[in-house]
Amino acid sequence: MNETSSARDVYPKQERIAELAKRMPERALTTVAHHMDQDWLREAHRRTRKDGAVGVDGTTAQAYEEHLEEHLAALLNRAKDGSYFAPPVRRVHRPKDGGKTRPIGIPTYEDKVLQRAVLMLLEPVYEQDFLDCSYGFRPGRGAHQALAAYWQQAMALGGGWVLEVDIQSFYDTLDHHHLREFLQLRVRDGVVTRLLGKWLHAGVMEAGQVTYPEQGTPQGGVISPLLANVYLHEVLDKWWAREVQPRLRGRSFEVRYADDVVLCFEREEDARRVMEVLPKRLRKYGLTLHPEKTRLVPFSRPSDQGPNPGSFDFLGFTHYWGKSRKGYWVIKRKTSAQRTTRTLKRLSQWCRNHRHDRLTDQHRVLSQKLRGHYAYFGITGNARALMSYLRQVERSWRKWLSRRSQRGYISWERFKAWQQIFKLPQPRIVHSAVT
């Protein structure tokens, strides 16, 4: 059976799981793993990235594919009979804002395939439960849908008050006991729960040493985003929708992308009440708010008499009020200063490290990086920030090209002449908005 036919075999099974979960919204499903056969694993392999970093065993996707059917058959047997061993994840650190790093866990390729297979079982279940306010790592949803949802609701609200919620080290402090309880509410299949337990207790290898954290889920695992969504669905989303909103006096809404959350209020008194009780709610489940990054921002539509509203960052964009071309007050978005500084620092370092590469190779990679930047930040109203970013990229490139020989300085005239041949992509708006 080829890849296309394996996908055709999987989709009807996922639809049956989804229909069953929809018919029984308050009950746990006890049998879902029987859908996972070798065709299911083959489709999981097809959906797994082949160019990702290797895990602790050093096995690449290409090496695994050399005897794919034998590997998948053995993997299925071990998953079903309980003999599967979850290998440690290899931990690396990625830079983040403030000079800190974010730990990323890299599973082995086979572990990625099995995690993908279990994700394909669980996703149809939880898609029936997750609320509309949640956008992170869900089928057909993404950051730009979250940004659009915020914009539309905030404009209807007139801005109001924005509570920026920053959960301190969420992925590192997620409580395993509470997570298992949350998972048991909807899925009690022995094969699935056993595998999830093994992944939660899998070791972490760093600098040749293996440790076994008692809490948290490593970012980078295929199954981790779903587990994080399940946790925050129970801890935050349901609590907000069922217990908090009915008690508020004014209109309000939530937008969440993974652990990035904004709560928005029409009335200041509602915002302050929630800001008071939210730390207690999170503390009950082992989570804490970042004391400096969690803040309440006045964000009402400006008026000539009142003070100017504040601004806030969400999903890499600074949100602020500005005038539209027709003279109306609208919420605008621009690339946040922190995100710009971070990406330019990485890009400058790349230019330094690769300054001796051929110009054709440097141009190709820089063009790819710029197109990736435009693909995310190319949103209506952000053209000026995109153009500024391009100019700074050009300055970094010229700076490090000037230092690749003792002759040194390259004038802007000479650099611009080169760009007639090696022209970098110009900014473009990829995501249109009603603004």
PDB file of C-alpha atoms in Angstrom, residues 124-365:
ATOM      1  CA  PRO A 124      -9.744  13.895  16.788  1.00  0.00           C
ATOM      2  CA  VAL A 125     -10.824  13.471  20.415  1.00  0.00           C
ATOM      3  CA  TYR A 126      -9.589  16.784  21.745  1.00  0.00           C
ATOM      4  CA  GLU A 127     -10.651  18.796  18.713  1.00  0.00           C
ATOM      5  CA  GLN A 128     -14.204  18.133  19.911  1.00  0.00           C
ATOM      6  CA  ASP A 129     -13.348  19.612  23.321  1.00  0.00           C
ATOM      7  CA  PHE A 130     -10.971  22.518  22.732  1.00  0.00           C
ATOM      8  CA  LEU A 131     -12.609  25.950  22.744  1.00  0.00           C
ATOM      9  CA  ASP A 132     -12.553  28.552  19.971  1.00  0.00           C
ATOM     10  CA  CYS A 133     -10.198  30.775  21.987  1.00  0.00           C
ATOM     11  CA  SER A 134      -7.344  28.265  21.515  1.00  0.00           C
ATOM     12  CA  TYR A 135      -5.246  28.546  18.329  1.00  0.00           C
ATOM     13  CA  GLY A 136      -1.846  26.992  18.972  1.00  0.00           C
ATOM     14  CA  PHE A 137      -0.852  23.704  17.307  1.00  0.00           C
ATOM     15  CA  ARG A 138      -4.330  22.807  16.142  1.00  0.00           C
ATOM     16  CA  PRO A 139      -5.398  21.669  12.655  1.00  0.00           C
ATOM     17  CA  GLY A 140      -6.375  24.583  10.434  1.00  0.00           C
ATOM     18  CA  ARG A 141      -5.389  27.150  13.058  1.00  0.00           C
ATOM     19  CA  GLY A 142      -2.295  29.213  13.628  1.00  0.00           C
ATOM     20  CA  ALA A 143      -0.799  32.428  14.905  1.00  0.00           C
ATOM     21  CA  HIS A 144      -2.336  34.619  12.215  1.00  0.00           C
ATOM     22  CA  GLN A 145      -5.808  33.268  12.959  1.00  0.00           C
ATOM     23  CA  ALA A 146      -5.195  34.133  16.624  1.00  0.00           C
ATOM     24  CA  LEU A 147      -4.078  37.646  15.678  1.00  0.00           C
ATOM     25  CA  ALA A 148      -7.136  38.124  13.469  1.00  0.00           C
ATOM     26  CA  ALA A 149      -9.452  36.843  16.233  1.00  0.00           C
ATOM     27  CA  TYR A 150      -7.947  39.285  18.709  1.00  0.00           C
ATOM     28  CA  TRP A 151      -8.192  42.210  16.274  1.00  0.00           C
ATOM     29  CA  GLN A 152     -11.812  41.601  15.364  1.00  0.00           C
ATOM     30  CA  GLN A 153     -13.012  41.163  18.954  1.00  0.00           C
ATOM     31  CA  ALA A 154     -10.914  44.027  20.309  1.00  0.00           C
ATOM     32  CA  MET A 155     -12.196  46.419  17.654  1.00  0.00           C
ATOM     33  CA  ALA A 156     -15.769  45.446  18.545  1.00  0.00           C
ATOM     34  CA  LEU A 157     -14.909  46.006  22.207  1.00  0.00           C
ATOM     35  CA  GLY A 158     -13.240  49.339  21.599  1.00  0.00           C
ATOM     36  CA  GLY A 159      -9.970  48.039  23.006  1.00  0.00           C
ATOM     37  CA  GLY A 160     -10.789  47.956  26.684  1.00  0.00           C
ATOM     38  CA  TRP A 161      -8.233  46.496  29.084  1.00  0.00           C
ATOM     39  CA  VAL A 162      -5.708  43.814  28.146  1.00  0.00           C
ATOM     40  CA  LEU A 163      -4.255  41.377  30.655  1.00  0.00           C
ATOM     41  CA  GLU A 164      -1.012  39.952  29.276  1.00  0.00           C
ATOM     42  CA  VAL A 165      -0.647  36.523  30.853  1.00  0.00           C
ATOM     43  CA  ASP A 166       2.878  35.109  31.027  1.00  0.00           C
ATOM     44  CA  ILE A 167       3.139  31.696  32.687  1.00  0.00           C
ATOM     45  CA  GLN A 168       6.624  31.329  34.070  1.00  0.00           C
ATOM     46  CA  SER A 169       8.545  28.352  32.581  1.00  0.00           C
ATOM     47  CA  PHE A 170       5.282  26.644  31.639  1.00  0.00           C
ATOM     48  CA  TYR A 171       6.766  23.700  29.745  1.00  0.00           C
ATOM     49  CA  ASP A 172       9.274  23.051  32.542  1.00  0.00           C
ATOM     50  CA  THR A 173       6.767  23.188  35.411  1.00  0.00           C
ATOM     51  CA  LEU A 174       3.755  21.362  33.941  1.00  0.00           C
ATOM     52  CA  ASP A 175       2.662  18.930  36.674  1.00  0.00           C
ATOM     53  CA  HIS A 176       2.594  15.258  35.596  1.00  0.00           C
ATOM     54  CA  HIS A 177       0.026  14.220  38.199  1.00  0.00           C
ATOM     55  CA  HIS A 178      -2.501  16.824  37.111  1.00  0.00           C
ATOM     56  CA  LEU A 179      -1.817  16.124  33.434  1.00  0.00           C
ATOM     57  CA  ARG A 180      -2.528  12.406  33.886  1.00  0.00           C
ATOM     58  CA  GLU A 181      -5.789  13.279  35.631  1.00  0.00           C
ATOM     59  CA  PHE A 182      -6.793  15.577  32.771  1.00  0.00           C
ATOM     60  CA  LEU A 183      -5.960  12.933  30.151  1.00  0.00           C
ATOM     61  CA  GLN A 184      -7.991  10.311  32.029  1.00  0.00           C
ATOM     62  CA  LEU A 185     -11.082  12.480  31.665  1.00  0.00           C
ATOM     63  CA  ARG A 186     -11.209  11.727  27.933  1.00  0.00           C
ATOM     64  CA  VAL A 187      -8.925   8.793  27.085  1.00  0.00           C
ATOM     65  CA  ARG A 188      -8.410   5.658  29.185  1.00  0.00           C
ATOM     66  CA  ASP A 189      -7.035   3.349  26.536  1.00  0.00           C
ATOM     67  CA  GLY A 190      -4.285   1.303  28.199  1.00  0.00           C
ATOM     68  CA  VAL A 191      -1.909   1.392  25.238  1.00  0.00           C
ATOM     69  CA  VAL A 192      -2.167   5.169  24.882  1.00  0.00           C
ATOM     70  CA  THR A 193      -1.936   6.007  28.587  1.00  0.00           C
ATOM     71  CA  ARG A 194       1.063   3.696  28.994  1.00  0.00           C
ATOM     72  CA  LEU A 195       2.912   5.367  26.115  1.00  0.00           C
ATOM     73  CA  LEU A 196       2.093   8.861  27.389  1.00  0.00           C
ATOM     74  CA  GLY A 197       3.411   7.888  30.811  1.00  0.00           C
ATOM     75  CA  LYS A 198       6.664   6.629  29.321  1.00  0.00           C
ATOM     76  CA  TRP A 199       7.178   9.854  27.385  1.00  0.00           C
ATOM     77  CA  LEU A 200       6.524  11.959  30.452  1.00  0.00           C
ATOM     78  CA  HIS A 201       9.148  10.001  32.383  1.00  0.00           C
ATOM     79  CA  ALA A 202      11.683   9.665  29.572  1.00  0.00           C
ATOM     80  CA  GLY A 203      15.079  10.989  30.549  1.00  0.00           C
ATOM     81  CA  VAL A 204      16.774  14.090  29.207  1.00  0.00           C
ATOM     82  CA  MET A 205      20.340  13.801  27.915  1.00  0.00           C
ATOM     83  CA  GLU A 206      22.480  16.905  28.134  1.00  0.00           C
ATOM     84  CA  ALA A 207      26.287  17.046  28.050  1.00  0.00           C
ATOM     85  CA  GLY A 208      26.402  13.251  28.166  1.00  0.00           C
ATOM     86  CA  GLN A 209      24.366  13.017  31.372  1.00  0.00           C
ATOM     87  CA  VAL A 210      20.814  11.650  31.631  1.00  0.00           C
ATOM     88  CA  THR A 211      18.406  13.159  34.154  1.00  0.00           C
ATOM     89  CA  TYR A 212      14.769  12.324  34.852  1.00  0.00           C
ATOM     90  CA  PRO A 213      12.682  15.468  35.506  1.00  0.00           C
ATOM     91  CA  GLU A 214       9.635  14.939  37.696  1.00  0.00           C
ATOM     92  CA  GLN A 215       7.667  17.695  35.989  1.00  0.00           C
ATOM     93  CA  GLY A 216       7.410  19.415  32.632  1.00  0.00           C
ATOM     94  CA  THR A 217       7.254  18.227  29.058  1.00  0.00           C
ATOM     95  CA  PRO A 218      10.161  18.923  26.691  1.00  0.00           C
ATOM     96  CA  GLN A 219       9.487  21.431  23.939  1.00  0.00           C
ATOM     97  CA  GLY A 220      10.304  19.809  20.646  1.00  0.00           C
ATOM     98  CA  GLY A 221       8.466  16.538  21.188  1.00  0.00           C
ATOM     99  CA  VAL A 222       5.710  15.822  18.668  1.00  0.00           C
ATOM    100  CA  ILE A 223       3.180  15.054  21.403  1.00  0.00           C
ATOM    101  CA  SER A 224       4.173  17.956  23.704  1.00  0.00           C
ATOM    102  CA  PRO A 225       2.014  20.715  22.122  1.00  0.00           C
ATOM    103  CA  LEU A 226      -1.123  18.599  22.473  1.00  0.00           C
ATOM    104  CA  LEU A 227      -0.319  17.795  26.117  1.00  0.00           C
ATOM    105  CA  ALA A 228       0.226  21.508  26.782  1.00  0.00           C
ATOM    106  CA  ASN A 229      -3.104  22.337  25.134  1.00  0.00           C
ATOM    107  CA  VAL A 230      -4.904  19.694  27.214  1.00  0.00           C
ATOM    108  CA  TYR A 231      -3.383  21.134  30.386  1.00  0.00           C
ATOM    109  CA  LEU A 232      -4.269  24.755  29.670  1.00  0.00           C
ATOM    110  CA  HIS A 233      -7.691  23.770  28.321  1.00  0.00           C
ATOM    111  CA  GLU A 234      -8.558  22.348  31.731  1.00  0.00           C
ATOM    112  CA  VAL A 235      -6.701  24.876  33.882  1.00  0.00           C
ATOM    113  CA  LEU A 236      -7.474  28.090  32.026  1.00  0.00           C
ATOM    114  CA  ASP A 237      -9.861  27.908  29.057  1.00  0.00           C
ATOM    115  CA  LYS A 238     -12.726  25.971  30.691  1.00  0.00           C
ATOM    116  CA  TRP A 239     -12.360  27.914  33.935  1.00  0.00           C
ATOM    117  CA  TRP A 240     -12.494  31.194  32.019  1.00  0.00           C
ATOM    118  CA  ALA A 241     -15.529  30.220  29.928  1.00  0.00           C
ATOM    119  CA  ARG A 242     -17.572  28.453  32.609  1.00  0.00           C
ATOM    120  CA  GLU A 243     -16.718  30.223  35.851  1.00  0.00           C
ATOM    121  CA  VAL A 244     -15.161  33.620  35.131  1.00  0.00           C
ATOM    122  CA  GLN A 245     -16.979  35.132  32.160  1.00  0.00           C
ATOM    123  CA  PRO A 246     -20.523  34.538  33.519  1.00  0.00           C
ATOM    124  CA  ARG A 247     -19.569  36.577  36.618  1.00  0.00           C
ATOM    125  CA  LEU A 248     -18.143  39.583  34.790  1.00  0.00           C
ATOM    126  CA  ARG A 249     -20.189  42.756  34.375  1.00  0.00           C
ATOM    127  CA  GLY A 250     -18.844  43.752  30.960  1.00  0.00           C
ATOM    128  CA  ARG A 251     -17.881  41.997  27.741  1.00  0.00           C
ATOM    129  CA  SER A 252     -14.650  40.021  27.613  1.00  0.00           C
ATOM    130  CA  PHE A 253     -12.769  37.439  25.588  1.00  0.00           C
ATOM    131  CA  GLU A 254      -9.668  35.230  25.623  1.00  0.00           C
ATOM    132  CA  VAL A 255      -7.166  34.451  22.867  1.00  0.00           C
ATOM    133  CA  ARG A 256      -4.573  31.760  23.535  1.00  0.00           C
ATOM    134  CA  TYR A 257      -1.796  30.412  21.342  1.00  0.00           C
ATOM    135  CA  ALA A 258      -0.139  27.587  23.321  1.00  0.00           C
ATOM    136  CA  ASP A 259       1.057  29.344  26.504  1.00  0.00           C
ATOM    137  CA  ASP A 260       0.814  32.858  25.016  1.00  0.00           C
ATOM    138  CA  VAL A 261      -2.425  34.309  26.425  1.00  0.00           C
ATOM    139  CA  VAL A 262      -4.257  37.611  26.380  1.00  0.00           C
ATOM    140  CA  LEU A 263      -7.457  38.230  28.352  1.00  0.00           C
ATOM    141  CA  CYS A 264      -9.411  41.289  27.255  1.00  0.00           C
ATOM    142  CA  PHE A 265     -12.057  43.225  29.178  1.00  0.00           C
ATOM    143  CA  GLU A 266     -14.496  46.016  28.512  1.00  0.00           C
ATOM    144  CA  ARG A 267     -14.405  47.192  32.138  1.00  0.00           C
ATOM    145  CA  GLU A 268     -11.364  47.872  34.328  1.00  0.00           C
ATOM    146  CA  GLU A 269     -13.029  46.453  37.459  1.00  0.00           C
ATOM    147  CA  ASP A 270     -13.502  43.081  35.748  1.00  0.00           C
ATOM    148  CA  ALA A 271      -9.875  43.037  34.642  1.00  0.00           C
ATOM    149  CA  ARG A 272      -8.606  43.750  38.140  1.00  0.00           C
ATOM    150  CA  ARG A 273     -10.820  41.069  39.693  1.00  0.00           C
ATOM    151  CA  VAL A 274      -9.471  38.453  37.291  1.00  0.00           C
ATOM    152  CA  MET A 275      -5.909  39.649  37.788  1.00  0.00           C
ATOM    153  CA  GLU A 276      -6.388  39.042  41.510  1.00  0.00           C
ATOM    154  CA  VAL A 277      -7.761  35.495  41.269  1.00  0.00           C
ATOM    155  CA  LEU A 278      -5.754  34.204  38.287  1.00  0.00           C
ATOM    156  CA  PRO A 279      -2.517  33.537  40.264  1.00  0.00           C
ATOM    157  CA  LYS A 280      -4.500  31.434  42.755  1.00  0.00           C
ATOM    158  CA  ARG A 281      -6.065  29.413  39.955  1.00  0.00           C
ATOM    159  CA  LEU A 282      -2.716  28.670  38.324  1.00  0.00           C
ATOM    160  CA  ARG A 283      -0.996  27.971  41.631  1.00  0.00           C
ATOM    161  CA  LYS A 284      -3.554  25.231  42.324  1.00  0.00           C
ATOM    162  CA  TYR A 285      -2.109  23.344  39.338  1.00  0.00           C
ATOM    163  CA  GLY A 286       1.567  24.055  39.936  1.00  0.00           C
ATOM    164  CA  LEU A 287       1.879  27.093  37.667  1.00  0.00           C
ATOM    165  CA  THR A 288       2.975  30.644  38.446  1.00  0.00           C
ATOM    166  CA  LEU A 289       2.681  33.965  36.643  1.00  0.00           C
ATOM    167  CA  HIS A 290       5.831  35.816  35.671  1.00  0.00           C
ATOM    168  CA  PRO A 291       5.800  38.827  38.035  1.00  0.00           C
ATOM    169  CA  GLU A 292       7.296  41.255  35.513  1.00  0.00           C
ATOM    170  CA  LYS A 293       5.852  40.075  32.200  1.00  0.00           C
ATOM    171  CA  THR A 294       2.272  39.678  33.427  1.00  0.00           C
ATOM    172  CA  ARG A 295       0.653  43.106  33.326  1.00  0.00           C
ATOM    173  CA  LEU A 296      -2.627  44.927  32.878  1.00  0.00           C
ATOM    174  CA  VAL A 297      -2.620  47.400  29.983  1.00  0.00           C
ATOM    175  CA  PRO A 298      -5.221  50.157  29.440  1.00  0.00           C
ATOM    176  CA  PHE A 299      -6.038  49.828  25.749  1.00  0.00           C
ATOM    177  CA  SER A 300      -9.251  51.725  25.089  1.00  0.00           C
ATOM    178  CA  ARG A 301      -9.805  53.547  21.811  1.00  0.00           C
ATOM    179  CA  PRO A 302      -8.041  56.943  22.084  1.00  0.00           C
ATOM    180  CA  SER A 303      -9.923  60.192  22.509  1.00  0.00           C
ATOM    181  CA  ASP A 304      -8.809  63.789  22.272  1.00  0.00           C
ATOM    182  CA  GLN A 305      -9.599  64.370  25.947  1.00  0.00           C
ATOM    183  CA  GLY A 306      -8.220  61.200  27.590  1.00  0.00           C
ATOM    184  CA  PRO A 307      -4.675  59.863  27.990  1.00  0.00           C
ATOM    185  CA  ASN A 308      -3.121  57.838  25.211  1.00  0.00           C
ATOM    186  CA  PRO A 309      -3.598  54.082  25.597  1.00  0.00           C
ATOM    187  CA  GLY A 310      -0.719  51.720  26.148  1.00  0.00           C
ATOM    188  CA  SER A 311       0.608  49.040  23.835  1.00  0.00           C
ATOM    189  CA  PHE A 312       1.423  45.380  24.305  1.00  0.00           C
ATOM    190  CA  ASP A 313       3.177  42.526  22.532  1.00  0.00           C
ATOM    191  CA  PHE A 314       1.453  39.332  21.404  1.00  0.00           C
ATOM    192  CA  LEU A 315       2.823  36.639  19.087  1.00  0.00           C
ATOM    193  CA  GLY A 316       5.761  38.748  17.964  1.00  0.00           C
ATOM    194  CA  PHE A 317       3.746  41.892  17.187  1.00  0.00           C
ATOM    195  CA  THR A 318       3.346  45.138  19.116  1.00  0.00           C
ATOM    196  CA  HIS A 319      -0.340  46.129  19.155  1.00  0.00           C
ATOM    197  CA  TYR A 320      -1.141  49.851  19.338  1.00  0.00           C
ATOM    198  CA  TRP A 321      -3.809  52.340  18.291  1.00  0.00           C
ATOM    199  CA  GLY A 322      -3.290  54.440  15.181  1.00  0.00           C
ATOM    200  CA  LYS A 323      -5.250  56.305  12.537  1.00  0.00           C
ATOM    201  CA  SER A 324      -6.391  54.522   9.389  1.00  0.00           C
ATOM    202  CA  ARG A 325      -6.117  56.137   5.954  1.00  0.00           C
ATOM    203  CA  LYS A 326      -9.698  57.328   6.369  1.00  0.00           C
ATOM    204  CA  GLY A 327      -8.905  58.928   9.731  1.00  0.00           C
ATOM    205  CA  TYR A 328     -10.504  56.318  12.005  1.00  0.00           C
ATOM    206  CA  TRP A 329      -8.847  54.906  15.113  1.00  0.00           C
ATOM    207  CA  VAL A 330      -7.848  51.271  14.496  1.00  0.00           C
ATOM    208  CA  ILE A 331      -5.644  48.712  16.212  1.00  0.00           C
ATOM    209  CA  LYS A 332      -2.401  48.383  14.313  1.00  0.00           C
ATOM    210  CA  ARG A 333       0.395  45.808  14.480  1.00  0.00           C
ATOM    211  CA  LYS A 334       4.131  46.093  13.922  1.00  0.00           C
ATOM    212  CA  THR A 335       7.019  43.709  14.517  1.00  0.00           C
ATOM    213  CA  SER A 336       7.953  43.906  18.188  1.00  0.00           C
ATOM    214  CA  ALA A 337      11.312  45.488  19.013  1.00  0.00           C
ATOM    215  CA  GLN A 338      12.428  42.433  20.972  1.00  0.00           C
ATOM    216  CA  ARG A 339      11.709  40.082  18.085  1.00  0.00           C
ATOM    217  CA  THR A 340      13.486  42.377  15.618  1.00  0.00           C
ATOM    218  CA  THR A 341      16.574  42.662  17.812  1.00  0.00           C
ATOM    219  CA  ARG A 342      16.744  38.905  18.341  1.00  0.00           C
ATOM    220  CA  THR A 343      16.390  37.949  14.687  1.00  0.00           C
ATOM    221  CA  LEU A 344      18.845  40.611  13.503  1.00  0.00           C
ATOM    222  CA  LYS A 345      21.412  39.430  16.033  1.00  0.00           C
ATOM    223  CA  ARG A 346      21.136  35.875  14.710  1.00  0.00           C
ATOM    224  CA  LEU A 347      21.311  37.047  11.122  1.00  0.00           C
ATOM    225  CA  SER A 348      24.371  39.209  11.766  1.00  0.00           C
ATOM    226  CA  GLN A 349      26.083  36.231  13.383  1.00  0.00           C
ATOM    227  CA  TRP A 350      25.268  34.142  10.318  1.00  0.00           C
ATOM    228  CA  CYS A 351      26.748  36.801   8.033  1.00  0.00           C
ATOM    229  CA  ARG A 352      29.900  36.816  10.148  1.00  0.00           C
ATOM    230  CA  ASN A 353      30.253  33.023  10.163  1.00  0.00           C
ATOM    231  CA  HIS A 354      29.629  32.700   6.414  1.00  0.00           C
ATOM    232  CA  ARG A 355      31.335  35.839   5.107  1.00  0.00           C
ATOM    233  CA  HIS A 356      33.877  33.752   3.160  1.00  0.00           C
ATOM    234  CA  ASP A 357      31.195  31.712   1.373  1.00  0.00           C
ATOM    235  CA  ARG A 358      30.493  32.370  -2.293  1.00  0.00           C
ATOM    236  CA  LEU A 359      28.256  35.376  -2.881  1.00  0.00           C
ATOM    237  CA  THR A 360      25.738  33.193  -4.693  1.00  0.00           C
ATOM    238  CA  ASP A 361      25.430  30.945  -1.618  1.00  0.00           C
ATOM    239  CA  GLN A 362      25.173  33.877   0.798  1.00  0.00           C
ATOM    240  CA  HIS A 363      22.536  35.523  -1.369  1.00  0.00           C
ATOM    241  CA  ARG A 364      20.491  32.322  -1.589  1.00  0.00           C
ATOM    242  CA  VAL A 365      20.425  31.764   2.184  1.00  0.00           C
TER     243      VAL A 365
END
